[in-house]
CSV table of C-alpha atoms in Angstrom, one decimal:
chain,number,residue,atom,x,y,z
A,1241,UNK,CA,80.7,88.3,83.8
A,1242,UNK,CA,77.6,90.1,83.7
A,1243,UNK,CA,76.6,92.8,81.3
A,1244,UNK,CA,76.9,95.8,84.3
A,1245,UNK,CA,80.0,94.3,85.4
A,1246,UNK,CA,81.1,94.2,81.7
A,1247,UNK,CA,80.0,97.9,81.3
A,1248,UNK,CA,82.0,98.7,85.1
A,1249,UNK,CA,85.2,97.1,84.0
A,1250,UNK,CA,85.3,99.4,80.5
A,1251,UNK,CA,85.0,102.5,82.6
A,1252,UNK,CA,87.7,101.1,85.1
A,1253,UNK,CA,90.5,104.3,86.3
A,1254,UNK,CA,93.2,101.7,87.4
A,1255,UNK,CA,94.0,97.8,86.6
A,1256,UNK,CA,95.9,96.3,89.2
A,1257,UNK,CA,97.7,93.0,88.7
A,1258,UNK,CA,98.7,91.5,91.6
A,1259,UNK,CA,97.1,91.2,95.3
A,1260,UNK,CA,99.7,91.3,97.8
A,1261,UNK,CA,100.3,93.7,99.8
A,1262,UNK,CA,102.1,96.5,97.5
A,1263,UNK,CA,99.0,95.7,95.1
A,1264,UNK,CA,96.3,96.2,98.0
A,1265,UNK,CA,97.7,99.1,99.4
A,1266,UNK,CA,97.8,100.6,95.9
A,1267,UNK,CA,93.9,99.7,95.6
A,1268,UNK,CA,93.2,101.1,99.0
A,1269,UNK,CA,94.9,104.5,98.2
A,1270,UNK,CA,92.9,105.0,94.9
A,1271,UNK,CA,89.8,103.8,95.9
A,1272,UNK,CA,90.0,106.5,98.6
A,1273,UNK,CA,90.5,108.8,96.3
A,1274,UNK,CA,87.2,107.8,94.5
A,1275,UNK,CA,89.1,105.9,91.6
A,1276,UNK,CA,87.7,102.8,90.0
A,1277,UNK,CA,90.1,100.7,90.5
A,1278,UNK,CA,90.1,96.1,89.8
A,1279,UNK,CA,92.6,94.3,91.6
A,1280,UNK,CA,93.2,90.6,89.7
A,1281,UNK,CA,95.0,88.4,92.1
A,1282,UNK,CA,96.4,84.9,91.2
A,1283,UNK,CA,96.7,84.0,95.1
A,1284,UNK,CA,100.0,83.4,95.1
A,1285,UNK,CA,101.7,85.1,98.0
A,1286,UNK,CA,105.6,84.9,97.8
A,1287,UNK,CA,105.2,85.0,101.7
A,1288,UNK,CA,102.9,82.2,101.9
A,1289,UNK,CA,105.0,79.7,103.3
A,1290,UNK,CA,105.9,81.5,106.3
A,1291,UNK,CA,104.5,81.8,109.7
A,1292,UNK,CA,104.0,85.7,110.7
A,1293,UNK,CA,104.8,88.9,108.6
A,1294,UNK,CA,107.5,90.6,111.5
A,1295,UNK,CA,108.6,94.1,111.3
A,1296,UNK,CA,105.3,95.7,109.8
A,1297,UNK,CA,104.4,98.2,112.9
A,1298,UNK,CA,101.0,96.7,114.9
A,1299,UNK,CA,100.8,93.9,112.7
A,1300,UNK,CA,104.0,92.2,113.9
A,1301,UNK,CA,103.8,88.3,113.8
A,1302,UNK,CA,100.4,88.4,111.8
A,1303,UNK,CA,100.0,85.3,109.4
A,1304,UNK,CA,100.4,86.6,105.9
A,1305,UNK,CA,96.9,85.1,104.9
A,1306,UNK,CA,95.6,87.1,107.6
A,1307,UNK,CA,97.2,90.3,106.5
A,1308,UNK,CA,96.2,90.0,103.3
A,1309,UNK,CA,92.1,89.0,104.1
A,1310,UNK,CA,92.2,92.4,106.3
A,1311,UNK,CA,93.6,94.6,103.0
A,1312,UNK,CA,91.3,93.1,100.8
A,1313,UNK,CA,88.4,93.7,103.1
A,1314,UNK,CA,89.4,97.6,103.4
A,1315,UNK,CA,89.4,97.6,99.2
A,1316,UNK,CA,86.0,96.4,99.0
A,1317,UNK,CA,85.4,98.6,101.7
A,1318,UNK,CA,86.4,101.4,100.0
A,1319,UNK,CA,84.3,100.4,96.6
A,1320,UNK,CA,87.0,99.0,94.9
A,1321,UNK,CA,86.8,95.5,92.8
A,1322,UNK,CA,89.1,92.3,93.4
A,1323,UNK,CA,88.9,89.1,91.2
A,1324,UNK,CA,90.3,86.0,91.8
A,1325,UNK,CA,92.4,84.9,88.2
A,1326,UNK,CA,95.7,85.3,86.8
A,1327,UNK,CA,96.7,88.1,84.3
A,1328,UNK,CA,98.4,86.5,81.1
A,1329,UNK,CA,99.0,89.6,79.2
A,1330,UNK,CA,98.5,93.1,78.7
A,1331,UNK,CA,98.6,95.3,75.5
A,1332,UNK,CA,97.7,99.1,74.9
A,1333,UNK,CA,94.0,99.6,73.1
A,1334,UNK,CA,94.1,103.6,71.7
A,1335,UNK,CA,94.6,105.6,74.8
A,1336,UNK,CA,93.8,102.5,77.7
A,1337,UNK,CA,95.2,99.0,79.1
A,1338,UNK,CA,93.8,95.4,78.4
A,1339,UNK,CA,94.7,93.0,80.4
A,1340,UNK,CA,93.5,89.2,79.5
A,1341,UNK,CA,92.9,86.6,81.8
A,1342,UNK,CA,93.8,82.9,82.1
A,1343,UNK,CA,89.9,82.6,83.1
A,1344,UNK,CA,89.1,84.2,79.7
A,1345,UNK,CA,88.2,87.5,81.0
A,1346,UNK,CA,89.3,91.2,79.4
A,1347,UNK,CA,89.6,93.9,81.7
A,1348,UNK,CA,90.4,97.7,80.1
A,1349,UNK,CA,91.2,100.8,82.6
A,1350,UNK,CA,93.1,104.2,82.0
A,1351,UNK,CA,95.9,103.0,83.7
A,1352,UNK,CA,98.3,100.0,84.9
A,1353,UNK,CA,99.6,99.3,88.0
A,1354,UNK,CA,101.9,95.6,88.3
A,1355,UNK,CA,102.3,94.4,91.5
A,1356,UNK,CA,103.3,90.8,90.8
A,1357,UNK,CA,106.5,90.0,92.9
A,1358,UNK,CA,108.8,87.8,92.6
A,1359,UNK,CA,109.8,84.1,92.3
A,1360,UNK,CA,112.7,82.9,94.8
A,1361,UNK,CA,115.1,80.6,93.2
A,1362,UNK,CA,116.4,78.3,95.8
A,1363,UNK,CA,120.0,76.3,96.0
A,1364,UNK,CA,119.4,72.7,94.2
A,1365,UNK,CA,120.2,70.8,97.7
A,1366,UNK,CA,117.7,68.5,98.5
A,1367,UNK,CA,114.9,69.8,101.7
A,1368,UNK,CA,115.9,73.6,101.0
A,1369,UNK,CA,112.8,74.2,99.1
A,1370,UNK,CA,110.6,72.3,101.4
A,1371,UNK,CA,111.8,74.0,105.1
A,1372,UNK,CA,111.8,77.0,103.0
A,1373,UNK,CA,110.1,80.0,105.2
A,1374,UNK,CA,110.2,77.9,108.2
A,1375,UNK,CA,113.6,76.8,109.3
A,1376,UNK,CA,115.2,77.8,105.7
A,1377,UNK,CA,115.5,81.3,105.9
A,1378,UNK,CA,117.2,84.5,103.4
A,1379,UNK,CA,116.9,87.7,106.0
A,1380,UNK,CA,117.5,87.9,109.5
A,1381,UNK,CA,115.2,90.8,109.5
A,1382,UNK,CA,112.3,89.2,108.6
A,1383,UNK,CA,113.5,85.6,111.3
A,1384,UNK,CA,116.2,86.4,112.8
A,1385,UNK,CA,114.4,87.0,116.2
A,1386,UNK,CA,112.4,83.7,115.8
A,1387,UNK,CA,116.0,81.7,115.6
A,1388,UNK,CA,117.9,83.9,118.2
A,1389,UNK,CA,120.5,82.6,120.2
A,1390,UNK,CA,119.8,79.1,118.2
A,1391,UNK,CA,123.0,77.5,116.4
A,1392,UNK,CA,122.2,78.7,112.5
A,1393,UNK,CA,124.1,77.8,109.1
A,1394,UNK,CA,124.6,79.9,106.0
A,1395,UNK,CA,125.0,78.3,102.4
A,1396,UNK,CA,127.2,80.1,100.9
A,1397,UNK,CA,126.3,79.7,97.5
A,1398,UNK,CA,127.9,83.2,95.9
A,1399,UNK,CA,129.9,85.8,97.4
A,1400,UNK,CA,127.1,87.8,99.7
A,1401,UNK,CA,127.3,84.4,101.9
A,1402,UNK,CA,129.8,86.2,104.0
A,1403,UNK,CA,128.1,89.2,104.8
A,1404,UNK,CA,124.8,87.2,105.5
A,1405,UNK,CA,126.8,85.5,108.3
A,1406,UNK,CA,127.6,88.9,109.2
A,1407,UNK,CA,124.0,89.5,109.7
A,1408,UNK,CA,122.3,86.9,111.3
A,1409,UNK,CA,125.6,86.9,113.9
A,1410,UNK,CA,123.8,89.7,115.7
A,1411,UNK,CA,120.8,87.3,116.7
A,1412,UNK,CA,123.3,84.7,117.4
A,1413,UNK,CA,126.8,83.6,118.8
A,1414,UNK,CA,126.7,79.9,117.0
A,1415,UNK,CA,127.1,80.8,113.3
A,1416,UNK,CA,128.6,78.4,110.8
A,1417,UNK,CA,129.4,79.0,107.0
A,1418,UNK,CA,129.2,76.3,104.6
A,1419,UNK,CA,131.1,76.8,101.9
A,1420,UNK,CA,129.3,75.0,99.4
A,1421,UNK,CA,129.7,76.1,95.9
A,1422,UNK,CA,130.6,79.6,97.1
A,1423,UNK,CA,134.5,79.1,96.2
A,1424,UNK,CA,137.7,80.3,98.0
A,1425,UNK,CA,137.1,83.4,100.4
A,1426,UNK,CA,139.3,86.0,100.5
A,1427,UNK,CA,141.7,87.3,102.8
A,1428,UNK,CA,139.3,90.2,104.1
A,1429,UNK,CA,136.6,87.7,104.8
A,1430,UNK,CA,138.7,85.5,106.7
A,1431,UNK,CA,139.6,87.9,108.9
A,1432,UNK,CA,136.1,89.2,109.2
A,1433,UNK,CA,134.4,85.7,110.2
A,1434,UNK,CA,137.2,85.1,112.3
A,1435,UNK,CA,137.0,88.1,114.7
A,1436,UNK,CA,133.0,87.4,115.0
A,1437,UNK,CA,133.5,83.8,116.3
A,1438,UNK,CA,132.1,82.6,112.6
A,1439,UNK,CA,133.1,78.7,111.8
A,1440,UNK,CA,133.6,78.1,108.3
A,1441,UNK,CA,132.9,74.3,107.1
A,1442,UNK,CA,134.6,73.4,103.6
A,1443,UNK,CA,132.3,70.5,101.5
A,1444,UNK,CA,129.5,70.8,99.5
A,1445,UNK,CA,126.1,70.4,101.6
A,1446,UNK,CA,123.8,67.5,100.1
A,1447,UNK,CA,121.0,67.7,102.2
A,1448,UNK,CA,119.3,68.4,105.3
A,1449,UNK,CA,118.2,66.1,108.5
A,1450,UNK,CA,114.9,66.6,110.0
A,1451,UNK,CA,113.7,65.5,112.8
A,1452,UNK,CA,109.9,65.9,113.7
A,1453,UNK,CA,109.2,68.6,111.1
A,1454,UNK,CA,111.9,70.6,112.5
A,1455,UNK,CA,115.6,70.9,110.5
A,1456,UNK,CA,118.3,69.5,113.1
A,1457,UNK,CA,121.2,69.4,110.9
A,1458,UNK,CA,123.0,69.9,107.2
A,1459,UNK,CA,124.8,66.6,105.9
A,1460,UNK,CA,127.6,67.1,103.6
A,1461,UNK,CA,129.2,64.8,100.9
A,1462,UNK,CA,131.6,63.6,103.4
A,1463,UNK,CA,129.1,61.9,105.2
A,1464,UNK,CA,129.4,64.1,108.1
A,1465,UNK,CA,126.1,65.9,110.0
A,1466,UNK,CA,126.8,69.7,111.5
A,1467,UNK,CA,123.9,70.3,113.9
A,1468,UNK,CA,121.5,73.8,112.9
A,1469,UNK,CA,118.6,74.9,114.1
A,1470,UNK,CA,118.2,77.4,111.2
A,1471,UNK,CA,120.1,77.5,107.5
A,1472,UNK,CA,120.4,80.7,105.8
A,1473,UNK,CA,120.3,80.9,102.2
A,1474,UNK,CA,120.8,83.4,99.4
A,1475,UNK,CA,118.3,83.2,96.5
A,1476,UNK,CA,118.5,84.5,93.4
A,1477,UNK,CA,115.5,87.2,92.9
A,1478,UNK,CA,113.2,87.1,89.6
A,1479,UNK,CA,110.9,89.3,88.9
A,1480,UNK,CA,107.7,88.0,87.7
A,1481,UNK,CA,107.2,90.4,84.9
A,1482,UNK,CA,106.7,88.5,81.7
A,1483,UNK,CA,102.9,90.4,82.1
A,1484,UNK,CA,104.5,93.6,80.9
A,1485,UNK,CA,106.3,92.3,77.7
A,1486,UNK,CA,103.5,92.9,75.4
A,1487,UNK,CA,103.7,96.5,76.5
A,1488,UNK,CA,107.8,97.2,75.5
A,1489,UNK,CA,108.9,96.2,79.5
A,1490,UNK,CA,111.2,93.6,80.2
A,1491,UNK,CA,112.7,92.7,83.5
A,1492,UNK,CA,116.9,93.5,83.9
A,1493,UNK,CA,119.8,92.4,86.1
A,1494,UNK,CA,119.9,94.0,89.0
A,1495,UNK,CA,123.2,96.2,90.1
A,1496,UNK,CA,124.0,93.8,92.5
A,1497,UNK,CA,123.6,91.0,91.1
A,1498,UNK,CA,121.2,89.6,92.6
A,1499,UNK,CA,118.1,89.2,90.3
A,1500,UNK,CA,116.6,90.6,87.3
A,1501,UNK,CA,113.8,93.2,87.9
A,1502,UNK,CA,111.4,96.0,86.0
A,1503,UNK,CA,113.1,99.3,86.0
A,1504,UNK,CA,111.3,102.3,87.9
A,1505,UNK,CA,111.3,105.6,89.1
A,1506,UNK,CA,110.7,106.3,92.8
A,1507,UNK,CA,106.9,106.5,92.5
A,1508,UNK,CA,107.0,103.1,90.3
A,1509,UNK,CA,106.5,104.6,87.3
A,1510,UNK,CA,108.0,102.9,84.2
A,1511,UNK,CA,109.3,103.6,80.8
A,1512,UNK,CA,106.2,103.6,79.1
A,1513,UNK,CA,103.6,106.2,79.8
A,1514,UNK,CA,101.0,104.8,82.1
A,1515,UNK,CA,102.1,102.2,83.5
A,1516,UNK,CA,103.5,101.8,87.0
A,1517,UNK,CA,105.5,98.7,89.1
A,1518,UNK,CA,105.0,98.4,93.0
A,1519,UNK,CA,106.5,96.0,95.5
A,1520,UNK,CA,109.1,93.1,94.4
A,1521,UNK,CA,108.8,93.3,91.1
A,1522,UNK,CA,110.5,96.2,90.9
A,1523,UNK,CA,112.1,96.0,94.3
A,1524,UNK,CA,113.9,93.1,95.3
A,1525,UNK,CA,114.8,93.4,98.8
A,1526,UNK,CA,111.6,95.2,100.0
A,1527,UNK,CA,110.0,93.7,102.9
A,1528,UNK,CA,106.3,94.0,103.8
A,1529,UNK,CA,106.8,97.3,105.4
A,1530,UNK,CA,108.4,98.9,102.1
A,1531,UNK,CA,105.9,97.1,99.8
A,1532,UNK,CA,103.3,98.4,100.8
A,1533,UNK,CA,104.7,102.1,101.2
A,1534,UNK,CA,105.7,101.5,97.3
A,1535,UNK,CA,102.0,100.8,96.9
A,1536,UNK,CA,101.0,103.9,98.7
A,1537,UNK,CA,103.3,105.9,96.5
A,1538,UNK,CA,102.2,104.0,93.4
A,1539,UNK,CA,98.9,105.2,93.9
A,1540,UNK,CA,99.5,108.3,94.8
A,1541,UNK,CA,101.1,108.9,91.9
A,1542,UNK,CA,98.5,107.5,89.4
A,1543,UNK,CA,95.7,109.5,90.6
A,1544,UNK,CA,97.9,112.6,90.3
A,1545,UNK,CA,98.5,111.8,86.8
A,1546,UNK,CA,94.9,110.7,86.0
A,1547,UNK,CA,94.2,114.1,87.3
A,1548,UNK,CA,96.4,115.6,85.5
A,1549,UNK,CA,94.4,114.2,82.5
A,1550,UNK,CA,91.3,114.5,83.6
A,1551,UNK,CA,92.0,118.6,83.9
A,1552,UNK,CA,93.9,118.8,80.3
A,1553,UNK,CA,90.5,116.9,79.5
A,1554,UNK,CA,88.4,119.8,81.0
A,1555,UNK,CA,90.7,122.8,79.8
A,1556,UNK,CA,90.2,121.2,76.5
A,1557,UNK,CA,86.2,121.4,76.4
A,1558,UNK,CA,86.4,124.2,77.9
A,1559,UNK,CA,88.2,125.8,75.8
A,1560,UNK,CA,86.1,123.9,72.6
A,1561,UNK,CA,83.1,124.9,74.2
A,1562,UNK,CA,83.5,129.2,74.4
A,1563,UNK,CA,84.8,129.1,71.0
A,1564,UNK,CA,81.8,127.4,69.5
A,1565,UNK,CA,79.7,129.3,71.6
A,1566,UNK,CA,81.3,133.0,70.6
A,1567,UNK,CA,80.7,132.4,66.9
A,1568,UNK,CA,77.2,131.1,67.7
A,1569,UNK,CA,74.3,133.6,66.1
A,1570,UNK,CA,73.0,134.0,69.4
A,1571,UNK,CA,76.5,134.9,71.0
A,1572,UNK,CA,77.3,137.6,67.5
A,1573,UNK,CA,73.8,139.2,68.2
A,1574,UNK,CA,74.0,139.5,72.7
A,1575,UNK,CA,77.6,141.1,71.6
A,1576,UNK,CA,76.6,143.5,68.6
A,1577,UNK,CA,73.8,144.9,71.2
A,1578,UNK,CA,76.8,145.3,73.9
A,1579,UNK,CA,78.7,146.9,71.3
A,1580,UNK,CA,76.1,150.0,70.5
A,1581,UNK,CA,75.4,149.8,73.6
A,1582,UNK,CA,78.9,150.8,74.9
A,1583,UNK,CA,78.9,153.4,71.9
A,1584,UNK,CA,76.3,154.9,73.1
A,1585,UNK,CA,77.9,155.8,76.1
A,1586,UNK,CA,81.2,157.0,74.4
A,1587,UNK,CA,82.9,153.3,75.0
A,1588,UNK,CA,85.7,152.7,72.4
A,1589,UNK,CA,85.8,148.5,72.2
A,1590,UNK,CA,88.5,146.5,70.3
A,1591,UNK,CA,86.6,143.1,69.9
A,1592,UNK,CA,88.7,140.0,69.9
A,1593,UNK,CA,87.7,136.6,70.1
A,1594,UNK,CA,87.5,135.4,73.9
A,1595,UNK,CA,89.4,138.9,74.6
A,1596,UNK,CA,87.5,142.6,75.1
A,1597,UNK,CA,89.3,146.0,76.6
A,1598,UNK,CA,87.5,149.3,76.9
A,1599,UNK,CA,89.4,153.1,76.4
């Protein structure tokens, strides 16, 4: 790093760790607002693997690559810095964030903004992770209309298998449950699959068949093939937050269930003054759409605060400032000359510092 760039990154507003979407459209909003603002980026998209990001309004079926090429280029655009490295760890330095690199880099700011995601822990069946985001799918929000009408599986691995089926039932009539590891269902759930036309398929799954790159089937321990097309799965959702441990944050399980995340108010901010989450991290089930609206808000948010301080800051020297300058010898003399100057015209003054009333 250069010596300006050194001298830039001291003076930074806002640290951002994390380039994906919730992290760009963070940088975007405070770079607009003329903040200083470093996004550092690993380049590891959670939605890499996938074909289009669906579902984000005039961008619909865009490749995520492409998506994410577009935001950076409005960033820049906009003055603000993004690095290519992964953030180890952050600490507090007096009143501003550090944040150290794996590259060996330090960067400081006024403010921190973790946008990291999170990691997707697949099923242990053999070909899950590798058709993941193609054919091995979680929500039918984000595929279902790219497998519609197509005969699609669900591994039940837990007990939000059933309403998963549920789900993806409404792009398709040829839905089949594997039961898996997911235990006896109950009564209620019976009844539920039953009346939508839902098979259900006792065994444990043990792999997948492909057939030119494309997933034609799930094998189970019996030996026997049930043709798919598509195979729903349920992850469990981690939060990559281990970046905010240094600072008092830790990531939790998540009401549902579901995951561990970093707890947050609705704008993203965080237990510990000055630092904010965005996107997955502190959201599990946010799709691209609400990611990047939790970035919008993030930003919003920090440059409110930072001008919240940056007017304390002001009131401060202002304030500083008129008291040195009413004790001054210049200031006594300019205000006994005022002073028989108003008794001289009959003026009564009571003199107070940064106060004066006339009778």
């Amino acid at each position: 790093m250069t010596e300006m760039n050194k001298r830039d990154s001291a003076d930074l507003d806002v640290v951002v760790v994390g380039g994906g979407v919730a992290g760009l459209s963070a940088a975007l909003t405070l770079a607009r607002a003329r903040r200083s603002v470093l996004v550092v980026d690993s380049g590891e998209p959670r939605n890499a693997p996938a074909a289009g990001v669906h579902g984000f309004l005039s961008r619909d079926g865009l490749a995520p690559g492409e998506l994410l090429r577009a935001g950076k280029d409005e960033v820049t655009g906009y003055g603000g810095r993004i690095v290519a490295d992964l953030v180890t760890s952050a600490r507090r330095t007096g009143e501003r964030f550090v944040v150290d690199t794996e590259g060996g880099e330090s960067y400081g700011a006024r403010r921190l903004l973790v946008t990291t995601g999170l990691v997707d822990e697949l099923p242990d069946v053999p070909g899950v992770r590798e058709r993941w985001g193609r054919d091995v799918l979680h929500c039918p929000y984000c595929h279902g209309w790219e497998v519609r009408d197509a005969p699609i599986g669900v591994l039940a691995t837990g007990p939000g298998a059933v309403h998963q089926a549920l789900l993806f039932r409404q792009w398709s009539p040829d839905v089949t449950v594997f039961l898996h590891t997911a235990g006896e269902l109950t009564e209620e759930q019976w009844e539920q699959l039953a009346a939508r036309g839902i098979a259900v398929i006792d065994g444990e799954v043990v792999g997948l068949d492909v057939d030119d790159d494309r997933l034609c089937g799930v094998r189970l321990a019996s030996g026997t093939c049930v043709p798919v097309r598509a195979l729903a799965v349920g992850p469990r959702f981690e939060a990559r937050g281990e970046v905010l441990s240094g600072l008092g944050l830790t990531t939790v399980e998540h009401p549902l269930g579901v995951g561990s995340y970093v707890e947050s108010d609705a704008s993203g901010c965080t237990g510990v003054a000055g630092v904010w989450v965005a996107g997955n991290v502190t959201d599990l089930m946010a799709g691209v759409a609400v990611a990047a609206a939790s970035g919008v808000q993030a930003g919003v948010a920090i440059n409110a605060d930072l001008v919240a301080a940056d007017t304390a800051a002001a009131l401060a020297h202002r304030s500083a400032a008129q008291a040195q300058q009413a004790f001054s010898p210049a200031a006594e003399a300019a205000n006994c000359e005022r002073v028989l100057g108003e008794r001289r015209h009959g003026i009564r003054t009571v003199i107070s510092p940064g106060h004066r009333s006339h009778d």
